[in-house]
Short mmCIF file of C-alpha atoms in Angstrom, two decimals:
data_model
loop_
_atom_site.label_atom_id
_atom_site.label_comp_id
_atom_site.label_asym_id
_atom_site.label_seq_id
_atom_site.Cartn_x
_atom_site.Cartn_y
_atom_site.Cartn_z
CA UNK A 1 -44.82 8.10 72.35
CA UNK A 2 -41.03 9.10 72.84
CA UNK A 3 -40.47 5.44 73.21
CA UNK A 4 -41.78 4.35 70.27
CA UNK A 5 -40.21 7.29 68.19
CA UNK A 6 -37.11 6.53 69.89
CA UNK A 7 -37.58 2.53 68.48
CA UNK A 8 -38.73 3.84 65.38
CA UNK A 9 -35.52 5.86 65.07
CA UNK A 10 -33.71 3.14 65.45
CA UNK A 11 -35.05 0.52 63.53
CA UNK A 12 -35.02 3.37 60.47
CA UNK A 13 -31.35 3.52 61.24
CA UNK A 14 -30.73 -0.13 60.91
CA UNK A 15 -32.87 0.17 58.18
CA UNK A 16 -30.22 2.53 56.56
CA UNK A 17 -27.83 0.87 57.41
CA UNK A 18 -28.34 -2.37 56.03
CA UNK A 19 -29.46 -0.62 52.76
CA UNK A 20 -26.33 0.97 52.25
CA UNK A 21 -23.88 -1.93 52.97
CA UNK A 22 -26.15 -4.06 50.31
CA UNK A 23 -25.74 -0.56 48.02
CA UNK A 24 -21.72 -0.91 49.05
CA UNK A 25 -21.41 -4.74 48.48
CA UNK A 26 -22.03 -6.47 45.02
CA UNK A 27 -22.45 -10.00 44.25
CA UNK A 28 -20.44 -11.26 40.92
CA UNK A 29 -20.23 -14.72 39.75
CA UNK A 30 -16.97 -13.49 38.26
CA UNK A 31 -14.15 -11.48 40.28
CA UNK A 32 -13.44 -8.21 37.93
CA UNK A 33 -10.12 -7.71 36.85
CA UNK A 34 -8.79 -4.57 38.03
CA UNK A 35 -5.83 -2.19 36.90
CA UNK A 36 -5.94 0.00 39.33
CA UNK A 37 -3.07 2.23 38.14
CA UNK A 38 -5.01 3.01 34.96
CA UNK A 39 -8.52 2.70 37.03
CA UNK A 40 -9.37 -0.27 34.94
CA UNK A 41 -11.93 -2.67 35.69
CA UNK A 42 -12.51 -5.98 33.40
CA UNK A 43 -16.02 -7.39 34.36
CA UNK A 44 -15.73 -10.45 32.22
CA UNK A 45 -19.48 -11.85 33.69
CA UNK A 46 -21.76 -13.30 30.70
CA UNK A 47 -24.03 -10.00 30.07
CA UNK A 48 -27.06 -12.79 30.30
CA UNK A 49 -29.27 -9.75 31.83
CA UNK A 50 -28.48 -7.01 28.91
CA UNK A 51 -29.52 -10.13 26.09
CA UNK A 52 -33.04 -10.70 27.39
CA UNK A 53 -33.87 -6.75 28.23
CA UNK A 54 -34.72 -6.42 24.74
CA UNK A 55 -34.97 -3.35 22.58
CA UNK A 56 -33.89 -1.01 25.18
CA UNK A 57 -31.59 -1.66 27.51
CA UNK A 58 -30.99 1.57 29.34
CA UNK A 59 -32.14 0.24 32.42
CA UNK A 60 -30.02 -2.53 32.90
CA UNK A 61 -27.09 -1.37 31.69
CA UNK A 62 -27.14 1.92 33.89
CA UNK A 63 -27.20 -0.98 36.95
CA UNK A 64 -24.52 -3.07 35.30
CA UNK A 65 -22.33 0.42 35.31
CA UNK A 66 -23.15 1.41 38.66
CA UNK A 67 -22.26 -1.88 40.12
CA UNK A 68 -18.93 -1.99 38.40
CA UNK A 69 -18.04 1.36 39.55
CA UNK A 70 -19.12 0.59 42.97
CA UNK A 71 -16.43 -2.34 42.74
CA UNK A 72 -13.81 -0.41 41.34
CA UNK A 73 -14.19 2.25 44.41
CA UNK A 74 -13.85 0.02 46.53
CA UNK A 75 -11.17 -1.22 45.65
CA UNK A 76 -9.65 1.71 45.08
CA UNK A 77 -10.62 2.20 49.48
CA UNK A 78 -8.19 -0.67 50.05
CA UNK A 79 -5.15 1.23 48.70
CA UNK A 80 -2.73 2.70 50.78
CA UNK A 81 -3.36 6.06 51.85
CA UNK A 82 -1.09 9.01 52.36
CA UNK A 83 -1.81 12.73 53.55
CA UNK A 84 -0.63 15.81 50.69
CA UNK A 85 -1.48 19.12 52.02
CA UNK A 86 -4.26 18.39 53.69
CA UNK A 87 -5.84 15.46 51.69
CA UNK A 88 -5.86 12.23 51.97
CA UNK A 89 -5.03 10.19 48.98
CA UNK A 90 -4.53 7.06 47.95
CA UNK A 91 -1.35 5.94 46.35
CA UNK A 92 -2.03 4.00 42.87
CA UNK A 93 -0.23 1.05 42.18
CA UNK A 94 2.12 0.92 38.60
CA UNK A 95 -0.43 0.19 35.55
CA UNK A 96 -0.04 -3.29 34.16
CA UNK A 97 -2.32 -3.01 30.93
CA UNK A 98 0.32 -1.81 28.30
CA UNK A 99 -1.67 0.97 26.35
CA UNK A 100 -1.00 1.27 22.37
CA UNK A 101 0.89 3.68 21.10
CA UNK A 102 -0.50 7.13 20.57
CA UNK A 103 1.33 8.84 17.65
CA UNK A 104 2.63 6.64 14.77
CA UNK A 105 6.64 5.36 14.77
CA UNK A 106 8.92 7.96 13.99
CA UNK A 107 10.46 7.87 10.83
CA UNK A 108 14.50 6.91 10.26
CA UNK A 109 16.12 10.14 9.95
CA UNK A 110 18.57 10.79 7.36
CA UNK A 111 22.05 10.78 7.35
CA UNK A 112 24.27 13.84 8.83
CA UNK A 113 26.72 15.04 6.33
CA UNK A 114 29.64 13.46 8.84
CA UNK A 115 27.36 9.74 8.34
CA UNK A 116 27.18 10.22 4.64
CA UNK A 117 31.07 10.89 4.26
CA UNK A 118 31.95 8.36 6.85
CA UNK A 119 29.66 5.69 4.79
CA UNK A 120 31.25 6.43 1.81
CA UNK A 121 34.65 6.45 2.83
CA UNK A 122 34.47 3.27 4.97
CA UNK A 123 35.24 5.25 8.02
CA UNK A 124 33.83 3.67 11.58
CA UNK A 125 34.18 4.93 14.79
CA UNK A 126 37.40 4.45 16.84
CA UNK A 127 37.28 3.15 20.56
CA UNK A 128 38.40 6.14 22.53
CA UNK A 129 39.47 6.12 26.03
CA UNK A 130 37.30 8.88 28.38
CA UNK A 131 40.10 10.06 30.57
CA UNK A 132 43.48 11.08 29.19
CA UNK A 133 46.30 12.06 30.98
CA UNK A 134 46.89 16.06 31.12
CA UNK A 135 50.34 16.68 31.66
CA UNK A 136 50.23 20.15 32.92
CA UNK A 137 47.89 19.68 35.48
CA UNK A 138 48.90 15.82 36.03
CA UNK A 139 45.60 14.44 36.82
CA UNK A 140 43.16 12.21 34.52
CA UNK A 141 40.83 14.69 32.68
CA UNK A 142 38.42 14.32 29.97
CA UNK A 143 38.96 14.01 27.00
CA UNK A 144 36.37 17.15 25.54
CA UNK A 145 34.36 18.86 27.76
CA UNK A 146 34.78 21.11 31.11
CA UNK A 147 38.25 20.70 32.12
CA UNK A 148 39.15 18.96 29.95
CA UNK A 149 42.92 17.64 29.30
CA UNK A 150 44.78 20.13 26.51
CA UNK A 151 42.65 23.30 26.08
CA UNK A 152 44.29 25.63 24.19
CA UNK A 153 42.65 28.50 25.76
CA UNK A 154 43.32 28.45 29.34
CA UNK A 155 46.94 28.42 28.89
CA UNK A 156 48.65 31.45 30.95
CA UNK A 157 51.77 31.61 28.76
CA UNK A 158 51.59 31.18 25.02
CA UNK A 159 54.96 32.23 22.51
CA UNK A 160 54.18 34.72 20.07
CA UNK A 161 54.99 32.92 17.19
CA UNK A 162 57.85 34.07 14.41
CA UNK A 163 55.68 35.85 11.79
CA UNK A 164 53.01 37.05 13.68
CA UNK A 165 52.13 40.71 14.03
CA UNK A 166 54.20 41.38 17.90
CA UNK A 167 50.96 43.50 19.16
CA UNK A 168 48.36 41.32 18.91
CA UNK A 169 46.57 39.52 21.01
CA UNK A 170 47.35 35.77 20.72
CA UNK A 171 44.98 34.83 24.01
CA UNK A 172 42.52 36.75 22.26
CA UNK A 173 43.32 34.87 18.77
CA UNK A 174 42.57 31.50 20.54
CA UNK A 175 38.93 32.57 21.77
CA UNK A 176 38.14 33.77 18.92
CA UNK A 177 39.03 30.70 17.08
CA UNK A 178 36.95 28.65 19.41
CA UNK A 179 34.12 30.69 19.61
CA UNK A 180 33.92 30.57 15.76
CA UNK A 181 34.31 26.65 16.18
CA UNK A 182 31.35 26.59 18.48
CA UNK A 183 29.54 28.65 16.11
CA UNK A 184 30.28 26.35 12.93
CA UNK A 185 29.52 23.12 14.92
CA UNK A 186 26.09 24.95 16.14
CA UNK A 187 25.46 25.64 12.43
CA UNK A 188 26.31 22.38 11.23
CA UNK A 189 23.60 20.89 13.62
CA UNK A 190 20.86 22.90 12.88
CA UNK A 191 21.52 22.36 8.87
CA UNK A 192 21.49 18.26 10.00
CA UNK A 193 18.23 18.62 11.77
CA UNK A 194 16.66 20.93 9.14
CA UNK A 195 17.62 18.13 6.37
CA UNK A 196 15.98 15.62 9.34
CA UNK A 197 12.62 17.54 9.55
CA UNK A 198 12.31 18.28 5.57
CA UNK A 199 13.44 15.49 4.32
CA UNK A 200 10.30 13.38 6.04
CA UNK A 201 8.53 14.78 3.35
CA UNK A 202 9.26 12.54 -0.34
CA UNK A 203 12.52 13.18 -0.41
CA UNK A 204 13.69 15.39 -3.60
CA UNK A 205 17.34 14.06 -2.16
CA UNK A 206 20.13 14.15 -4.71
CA UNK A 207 18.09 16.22 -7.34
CA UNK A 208 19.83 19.30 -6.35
CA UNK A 209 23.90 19.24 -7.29
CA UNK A 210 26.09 19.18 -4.84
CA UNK A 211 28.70 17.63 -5.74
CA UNK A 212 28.66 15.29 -2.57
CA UNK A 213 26.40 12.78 -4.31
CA UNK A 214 26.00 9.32 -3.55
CA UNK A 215 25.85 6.74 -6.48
CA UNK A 216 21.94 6.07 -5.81
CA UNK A 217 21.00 9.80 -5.75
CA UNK A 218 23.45 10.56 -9.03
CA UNK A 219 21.43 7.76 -10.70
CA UNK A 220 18.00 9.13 -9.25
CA UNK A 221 19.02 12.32 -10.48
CA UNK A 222 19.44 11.41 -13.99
CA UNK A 223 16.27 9.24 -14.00
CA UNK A 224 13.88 12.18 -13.36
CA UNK A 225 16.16 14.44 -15.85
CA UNK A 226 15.44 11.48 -19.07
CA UNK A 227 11.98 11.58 -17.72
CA UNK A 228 11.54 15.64 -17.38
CA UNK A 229 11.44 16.13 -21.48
CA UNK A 230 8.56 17.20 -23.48
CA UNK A 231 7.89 13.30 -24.63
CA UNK A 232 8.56 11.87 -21.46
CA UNK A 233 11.74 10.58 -21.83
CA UNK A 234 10.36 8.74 -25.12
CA UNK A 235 12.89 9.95 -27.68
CA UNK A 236 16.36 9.58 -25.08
CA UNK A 237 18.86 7.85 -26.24
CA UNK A 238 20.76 5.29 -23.22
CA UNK A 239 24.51 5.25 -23.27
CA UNK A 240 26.11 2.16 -24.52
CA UNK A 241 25.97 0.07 -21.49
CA UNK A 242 23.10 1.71 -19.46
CA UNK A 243 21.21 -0.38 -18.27
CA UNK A 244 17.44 0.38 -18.57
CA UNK A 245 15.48 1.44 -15.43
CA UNK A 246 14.05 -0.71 -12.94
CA UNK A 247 10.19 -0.58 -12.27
CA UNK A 248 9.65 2.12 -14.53
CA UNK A 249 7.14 0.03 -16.54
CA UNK A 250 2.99 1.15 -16.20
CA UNK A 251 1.98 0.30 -12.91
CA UNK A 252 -1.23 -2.00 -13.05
CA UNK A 253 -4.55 -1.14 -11.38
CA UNK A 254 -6.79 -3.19 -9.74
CA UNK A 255 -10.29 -2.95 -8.74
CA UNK A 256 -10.56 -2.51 -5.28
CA UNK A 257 -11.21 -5.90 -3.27
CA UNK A 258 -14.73 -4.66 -1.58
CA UNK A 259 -16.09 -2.63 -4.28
CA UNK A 260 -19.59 -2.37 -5.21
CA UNK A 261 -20.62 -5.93 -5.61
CA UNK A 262 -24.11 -5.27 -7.57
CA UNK A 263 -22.00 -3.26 -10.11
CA UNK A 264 -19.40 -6.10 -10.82
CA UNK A 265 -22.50 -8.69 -10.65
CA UNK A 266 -24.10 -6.34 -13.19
CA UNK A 267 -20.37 -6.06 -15.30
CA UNK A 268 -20.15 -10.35 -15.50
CA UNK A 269 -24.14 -10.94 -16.76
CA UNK A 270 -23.64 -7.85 -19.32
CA UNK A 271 -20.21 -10.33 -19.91
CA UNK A 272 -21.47 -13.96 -20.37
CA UNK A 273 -24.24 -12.24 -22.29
CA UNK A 274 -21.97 -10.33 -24.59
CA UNK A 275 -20.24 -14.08 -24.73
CA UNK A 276 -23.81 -16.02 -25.20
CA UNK A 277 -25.18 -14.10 -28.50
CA UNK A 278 -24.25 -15.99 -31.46
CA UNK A 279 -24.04 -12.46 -33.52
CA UNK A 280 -20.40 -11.43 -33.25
CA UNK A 281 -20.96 -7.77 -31.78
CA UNK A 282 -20.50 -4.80 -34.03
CA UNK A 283 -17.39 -2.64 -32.18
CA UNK A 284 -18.56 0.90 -33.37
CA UNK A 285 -15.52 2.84 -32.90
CA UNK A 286 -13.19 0.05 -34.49
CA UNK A 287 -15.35 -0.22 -37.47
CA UNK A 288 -15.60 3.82 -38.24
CA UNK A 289 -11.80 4.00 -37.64
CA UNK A 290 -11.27 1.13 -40.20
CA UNK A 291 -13.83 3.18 -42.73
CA UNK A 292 -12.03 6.70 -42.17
CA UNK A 293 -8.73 4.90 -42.50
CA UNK A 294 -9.12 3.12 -45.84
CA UNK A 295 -11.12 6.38 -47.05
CA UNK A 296 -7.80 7.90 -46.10
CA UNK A 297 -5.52 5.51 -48.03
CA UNK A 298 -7.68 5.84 -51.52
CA UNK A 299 -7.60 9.57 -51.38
CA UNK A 300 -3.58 9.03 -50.95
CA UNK A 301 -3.45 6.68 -53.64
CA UNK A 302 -5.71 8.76 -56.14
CA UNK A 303 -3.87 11.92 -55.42
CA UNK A 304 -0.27 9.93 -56.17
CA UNK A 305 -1.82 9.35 -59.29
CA UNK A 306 -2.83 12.27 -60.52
CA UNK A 307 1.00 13.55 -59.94
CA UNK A 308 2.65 10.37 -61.66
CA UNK A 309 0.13 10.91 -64.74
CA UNK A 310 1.33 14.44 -64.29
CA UNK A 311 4.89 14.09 -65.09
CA UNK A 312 4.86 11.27 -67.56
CA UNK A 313 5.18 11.72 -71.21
CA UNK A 314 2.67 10.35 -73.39
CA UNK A 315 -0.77 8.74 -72.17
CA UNK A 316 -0.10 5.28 -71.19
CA UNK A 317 -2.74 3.63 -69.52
CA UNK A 318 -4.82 5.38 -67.16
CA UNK A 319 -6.21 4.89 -64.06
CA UNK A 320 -4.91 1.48 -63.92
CA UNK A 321 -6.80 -2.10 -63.53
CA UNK A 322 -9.70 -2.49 -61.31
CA UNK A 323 -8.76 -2.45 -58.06
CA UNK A 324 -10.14 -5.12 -55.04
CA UNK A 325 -11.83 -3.40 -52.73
CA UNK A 326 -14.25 -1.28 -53.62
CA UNK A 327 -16.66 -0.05 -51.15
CA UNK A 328 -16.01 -1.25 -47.59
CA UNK A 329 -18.53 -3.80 -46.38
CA UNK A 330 -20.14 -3.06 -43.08
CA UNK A 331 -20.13 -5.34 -39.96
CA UNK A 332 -17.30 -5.27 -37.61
CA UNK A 333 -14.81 -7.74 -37.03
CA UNK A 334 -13.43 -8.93 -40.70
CA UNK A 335 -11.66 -12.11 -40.75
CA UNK A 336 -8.79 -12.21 -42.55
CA UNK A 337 -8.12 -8.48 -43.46
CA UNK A 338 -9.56 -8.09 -46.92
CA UNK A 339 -10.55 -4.21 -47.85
CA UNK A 340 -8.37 -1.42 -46.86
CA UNK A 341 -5.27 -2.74 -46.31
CA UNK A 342 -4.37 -4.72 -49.59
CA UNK A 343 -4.04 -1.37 -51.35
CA UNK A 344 -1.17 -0.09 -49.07
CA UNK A 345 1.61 -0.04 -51.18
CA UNK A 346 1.42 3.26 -53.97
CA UNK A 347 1.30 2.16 -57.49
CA UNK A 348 3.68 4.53 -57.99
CA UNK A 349 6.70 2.91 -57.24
CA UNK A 350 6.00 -0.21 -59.17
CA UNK A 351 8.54 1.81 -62.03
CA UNK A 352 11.52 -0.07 -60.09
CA UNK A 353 10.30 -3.23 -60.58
CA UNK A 354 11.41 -5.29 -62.96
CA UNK A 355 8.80 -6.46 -65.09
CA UNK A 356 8.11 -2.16 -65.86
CA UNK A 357 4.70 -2.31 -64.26
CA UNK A 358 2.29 -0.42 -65.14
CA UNK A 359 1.13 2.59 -63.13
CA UNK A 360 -2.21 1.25 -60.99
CA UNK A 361 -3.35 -0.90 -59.26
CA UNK A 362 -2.18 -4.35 -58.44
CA UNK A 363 -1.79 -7.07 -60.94
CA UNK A 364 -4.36 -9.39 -61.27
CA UNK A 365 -4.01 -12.90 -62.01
CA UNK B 1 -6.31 -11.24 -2.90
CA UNK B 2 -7.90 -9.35 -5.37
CA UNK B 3 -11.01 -9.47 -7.75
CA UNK B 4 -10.44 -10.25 -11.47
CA UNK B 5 -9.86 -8.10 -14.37
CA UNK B 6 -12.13 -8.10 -17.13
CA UNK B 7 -9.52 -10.45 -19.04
CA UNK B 8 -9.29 -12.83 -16.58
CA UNK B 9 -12.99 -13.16 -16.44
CA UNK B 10 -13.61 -13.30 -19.70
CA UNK B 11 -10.82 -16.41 -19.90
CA UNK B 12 -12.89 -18.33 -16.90
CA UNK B 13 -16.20 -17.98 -18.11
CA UNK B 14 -15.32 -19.14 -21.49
CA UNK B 15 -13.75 -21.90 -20.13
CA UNK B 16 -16.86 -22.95 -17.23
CA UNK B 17 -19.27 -22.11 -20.25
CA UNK B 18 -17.78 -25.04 -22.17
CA UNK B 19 -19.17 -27.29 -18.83
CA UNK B 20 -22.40 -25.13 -17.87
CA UNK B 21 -23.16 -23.25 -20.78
CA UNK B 22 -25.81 -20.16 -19.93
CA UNK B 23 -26.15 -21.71 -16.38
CA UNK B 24 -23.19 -20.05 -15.89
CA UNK B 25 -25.27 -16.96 -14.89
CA UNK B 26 -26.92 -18.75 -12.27
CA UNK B 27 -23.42 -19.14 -10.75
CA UNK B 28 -22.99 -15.13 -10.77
CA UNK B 29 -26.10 -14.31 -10.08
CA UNK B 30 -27.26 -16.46 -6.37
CA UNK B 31 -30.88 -15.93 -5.14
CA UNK B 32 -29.52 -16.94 -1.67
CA UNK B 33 -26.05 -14.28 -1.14
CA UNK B 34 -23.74 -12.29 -3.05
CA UNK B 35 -21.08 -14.47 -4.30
CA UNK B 36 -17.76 -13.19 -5.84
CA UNK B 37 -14.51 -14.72 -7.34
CA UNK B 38 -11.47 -13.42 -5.90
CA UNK B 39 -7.85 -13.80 -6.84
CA UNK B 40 -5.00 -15.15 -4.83
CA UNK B 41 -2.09 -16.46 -5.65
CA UNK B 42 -2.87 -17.37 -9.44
CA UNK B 43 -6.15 -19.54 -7.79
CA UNK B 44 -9.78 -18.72 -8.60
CA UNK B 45 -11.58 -18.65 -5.65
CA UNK B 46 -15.59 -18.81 -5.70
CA UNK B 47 -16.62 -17.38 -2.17
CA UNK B 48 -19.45 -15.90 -0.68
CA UNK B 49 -18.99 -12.11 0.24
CA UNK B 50 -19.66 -12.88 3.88
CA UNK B 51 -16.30 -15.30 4.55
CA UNK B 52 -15.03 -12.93 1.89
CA UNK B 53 -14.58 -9.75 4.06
CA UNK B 54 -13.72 -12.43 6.98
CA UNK B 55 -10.72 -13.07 4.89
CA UNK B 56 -9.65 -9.71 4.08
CA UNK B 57 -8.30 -9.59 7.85
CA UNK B 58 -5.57 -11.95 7.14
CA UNK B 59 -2.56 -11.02 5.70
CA UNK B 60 -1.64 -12.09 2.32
CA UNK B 61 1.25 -14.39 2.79
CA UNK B 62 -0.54 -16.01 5.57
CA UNK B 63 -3.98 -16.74 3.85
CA UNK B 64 -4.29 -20.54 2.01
CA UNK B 65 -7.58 -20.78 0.53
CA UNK B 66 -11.26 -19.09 1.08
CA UNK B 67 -14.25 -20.55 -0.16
CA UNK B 68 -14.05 -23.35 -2.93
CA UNK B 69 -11.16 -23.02 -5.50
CA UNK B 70 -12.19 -22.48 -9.06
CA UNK B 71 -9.28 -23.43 -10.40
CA UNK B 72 -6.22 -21.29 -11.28
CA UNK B 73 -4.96 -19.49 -13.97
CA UNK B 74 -1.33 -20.58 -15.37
CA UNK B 75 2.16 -19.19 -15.88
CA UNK B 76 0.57 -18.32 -19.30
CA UNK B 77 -2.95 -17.00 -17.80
CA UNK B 78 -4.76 -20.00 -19.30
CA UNK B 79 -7.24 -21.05 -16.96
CA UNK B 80 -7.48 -24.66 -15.62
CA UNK B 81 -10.47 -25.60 -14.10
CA UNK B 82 -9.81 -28.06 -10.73
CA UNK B 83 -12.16 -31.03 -9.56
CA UNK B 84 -13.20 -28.53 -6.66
CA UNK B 85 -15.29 -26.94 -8.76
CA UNK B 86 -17.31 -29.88 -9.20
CA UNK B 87 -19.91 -29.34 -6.83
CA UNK B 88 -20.98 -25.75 -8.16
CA UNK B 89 -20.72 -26.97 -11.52
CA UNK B 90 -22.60 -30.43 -11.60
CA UNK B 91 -25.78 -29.27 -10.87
CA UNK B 92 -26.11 -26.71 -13.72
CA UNK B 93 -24.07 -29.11 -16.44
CA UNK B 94 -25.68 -29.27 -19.74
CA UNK B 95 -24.93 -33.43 -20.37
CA UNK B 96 -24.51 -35.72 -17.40
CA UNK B 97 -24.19 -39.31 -17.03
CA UNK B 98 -26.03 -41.66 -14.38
CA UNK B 99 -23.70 -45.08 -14.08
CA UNK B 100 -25.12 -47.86 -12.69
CA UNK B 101 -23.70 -49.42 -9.08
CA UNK B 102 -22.39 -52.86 -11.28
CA UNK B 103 -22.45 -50.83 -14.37
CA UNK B 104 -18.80 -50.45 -14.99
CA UNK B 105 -18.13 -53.51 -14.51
CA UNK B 106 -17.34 -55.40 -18.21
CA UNK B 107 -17.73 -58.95 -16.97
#
C-alpha cells in the first residue's frame, strides 16, 4: 500500500511537473518583440484563433493574454538581478520605443524688455572672455559671480570722496547700492516672466501705451482704435498715404467637410428642382419690399406736390399728366425694371429745366 | 478640400443639366452610397463618401485627386466640365449617338 502511494506520489509529482513547464513554456510561430524597459511586448502572430471564435471572444483572448504575459515574465527572469534591501530585483534595460509626447509644445515666449531694445537698436551680443585678470589679487577670476575680479564691495580701503558727507559710511554706501541692484534685477525678472506667462493668452500686446512700442504693435494699436467706434470704423477717414489694412475683409465660411450628408443631399434636389420648374419662382420678401418701396416713392411724390401747388401763384395745371405706372403688377422677378423706379426723380424740380416744364409727371411722347 | 457653396452648385448643375437634364438628380441622389462633390483646388470632384473621409487624412498640399474629377471651376468661377466626367454622365444623357465601326469613314 505504502509502495504504491509512494509511486503514486511520484508519478503525481511528475505529473506537476510537466504541467507547469508546458504552463511556463509557450509555442509562437512568431518571436514577440519585447521592450523590456517599458515592459513592452509586440506579439505580431496573425490573431487567426480570435477571427473564427465568433461573437464572443472572451475565451480566447483571455488565453492569448495569458500567454503573452507568461512570455514577457520570462523574459523579464533572464535579466540581471541585483539585491536592494533585502529584495531581489531585476535591473531593466534602457526603453527603446520612443513614447509621444505628453503635454503639447510649449509656446515661444516673448521678448524680455533687454531683447526688445536690443532688436530694435541692432544690438547683438559681444564675445566675452570668462576669466579676467584681477589686479589686486593677481590671479584669473571671473568675470561676475563669487570672487569675482573688481568687486566694489570687498575692498578694505575706499577714499572718501571730495563732496561727500565725512561721517558716513561709504562701505555701507556700496552694499546698499548692490543690494538695491540685486533687488531691481530680481524685479526685472519676475516682470519678464509675468509678461511670459500672460502673454500666452491672445496677446493684447502694444494696446496699452508705453511709449516703448514697436512699429507692428503702434500699427496694431491704431487698427483696433479705427475699429473701436460706434460704426465700426465705417465713417474713419485714412491719412493721405495710409495704406488700407491687410485681411480685414469678411472672412468666408464654409460648410464643414463631413457635415450631415442627407441634409446637403436634401439642399441639391430642393436645388435642381428649384432649377427644373419652368415657372420663374415668386421671391416673397423681394417682391413686398419692391411694393412697400414704390408705395413709398408715390406718397413722396404726391406730398411734393401738394407743397409746390402750395406756393405757386395762380392754378396752372394740376396734378400733372398721367403717370406710367399705376398699380404694381404682381409676380416677382420683373425684367427690365418698369413700375416703381421710373418715377424717381420729383416733378418738382423740372422748374430748372429749360423747356419750363410743367409741374407732374413725366413728359410723354 | 471642401464641399461647395450654394453658388458654386448652382453654377455646376446648370451647366451638367445642359448634358443630363433632370437625370441630374439621379447623380445626387445614388440608390447604391452617398455620393458628394467636394472642392479642391478649383476641381470638382464627384466621390463617394467612403474614399471621401479616406481622403480627409491627407493633408491638403499633398492630396492630387479623389474620386472622378467633375471638372473645375475657373479664375472667373465659370465651370468647365472635363471628359472625366464622361462616364457618370453618358448613361443619363438626354441625346446620344451610336456610330457605326466603318461609319465615319466618307469613302
Amino acid at each position: 500500500m505504502e509502495g504504491q502511494s509512494v509511486e503514486e506520489l511520484l508519478a503525481k509529482a511528475e505529473q506537476d511537473e510537466a504541467e507547469k513547464l508546458q504552463r511556463i513554456t509557450v509555442h509562437k510561430e512568431l518571436e514577440l518583440e519585447f521592450d523590456l524597459g517599458n515592459l513592452l511586448a509586440s506579439d505580431r502572430n496573425p490573431p487567426t484563433g480570435l477571427r473564427c471564435a465568433g461573437p464572443t471572444p472572451e475565451a480566447e483572448l483571455r488565453a492569448l493574454a495569458r500567454d503573452n504575459t507568461q512570455l514577457l515574465i520570462n523574459q523579464l527572469w533572464q535579466l540581471p538581478t541585483e539585491r536592494v534591501e533585502e529584495t531581489i530585483v531585476a535591473r531593466l534595460p534602457e526603453p527603446t520605443t520612443r513614447l509621444p509626447r505628453e503635454k503639447p509644445l510649449p509656446r515661444p515666449r516673448p521678448l524680455t524688455r533687454w531683447q526688445q531694445f536690443a532688436r530694435l537698436k541692432g544690438i547683438r551680443p559681444k564675445k566675452k572672455t570668462n576669466l579676467v585678470w584681477d589686479e589686486v589679487s593677481s590671479q584669473w577670476r571671473r568675470r561676475w559671480g563669487y570672487q569675482r575680479a573688481r568687486d566694489d564691495t570687498k575692498e578694505w580701503l575706499i577714499e572718501v570722496p571730495g563732496n561727500a558727507d565725512p561721517l558716513e559710511d561709504q562701505f555701507a554706501k556700496r552694499i546698499q547700492a548692490k543690494k538695491e541692484r540685486v533687488a531691481k534685477n530680481e524685479l526685472n525678472r519676475l516682470r519678464n516672466l509675468a509678461r511670459a506667462h500672460k502673454m500666452q493668452l491672445p496677446s493684447a500686446a502694444g494696446l496699452h501705451p508705453t511709449g516703448h512700442q514697436s512699429k507692428e504693435e503702434l500699427g496694431r494699436a491704431m487698427q483696433v482704435a479705427k475699429v473701436s467706434t460706434a460704426s465700426v470704423g465705417r465713417f474713419q477717414e485714412r491719412l493721405p498715404k495710409e495704406k488700407a489694412p491687410r485681411g480685414s475683409g469678411k472672412k468666408r465660411k464654409f460648410q464643414p467637410l463631413f457635415g450631415d450628408f442627407a441634409a446637403e443631399k436634401k439642399n441639391q434636389l430642393e436645388l435642381l428642382r428649384v432649377m427644373n420648374s419652368k415657372k420663374p419662382q415668386l421671391d416673397v420678401t423681394r417682391a413686398t419690399n419692391k411694393q412697400m418701396r414704390e408705395e413709398d416713392q408715390e406718397e413722396a411724390a404726391k406730398r411734393r406736390k401738394m407743397s409746390q401747388k402750395g406756393k405757386r401763384k395762380g392754378g396752372r395745371q394740376g396734378p400733372g399728366g398721367k403717370r406710367k405706372g399705376g398699380p404694381p403688377s404682381q409676380g416677382g422677378k420683373r425684367r427690365g425694371g418698369l413700375g416703381g423706379k421710373m418715377n424717381s426723380g420729383p416733378p418738382g424740380l423740372g422748374n430748372k429745366r429749360k423747356g419750363g416744364q410743367r409741374p407732374g409727371g413725366k413728359r410723354r411722347k | 478640400m471642401r464641399p461647395l457653396t450654394e453658388e458654386e452648385t448652382r453654377v455646376m448643375f446648370e451647366k451638367i443639366a445642359k448634358y443630363i437634364g433632370e437625370n441630374l438628380q439621379l447623380l445626387v441622389d445614388r440608390p447604391d452610397g452617398t455620393y458628394c462633390f467636394r472642392l479642391h483646388n478649383d476641381r470638382v470632384y464627384y466621390v463617394s463618401e467612403k474614399i471621401m473621409k479616406l481622403a480627409a487624412n491627407i493633408s491638403g498640399d499633398k492630396l492630387v485627386s479623389l474620386g472622378t474629377c467633375f471638372g473645375k471651376f475657373t479664375k472667373t468661377h465659370k465651370f468647365r466640365l472635363h471628359v472625366t466626367a464622361l462616364d457618370y454622365l453618358a448613361p443619363y444623357a438626354k441625346y446620344k449617338v451610336w456610330i457605326k465601326p466603318d461609319g465615319d469613314d466618307p469613302g
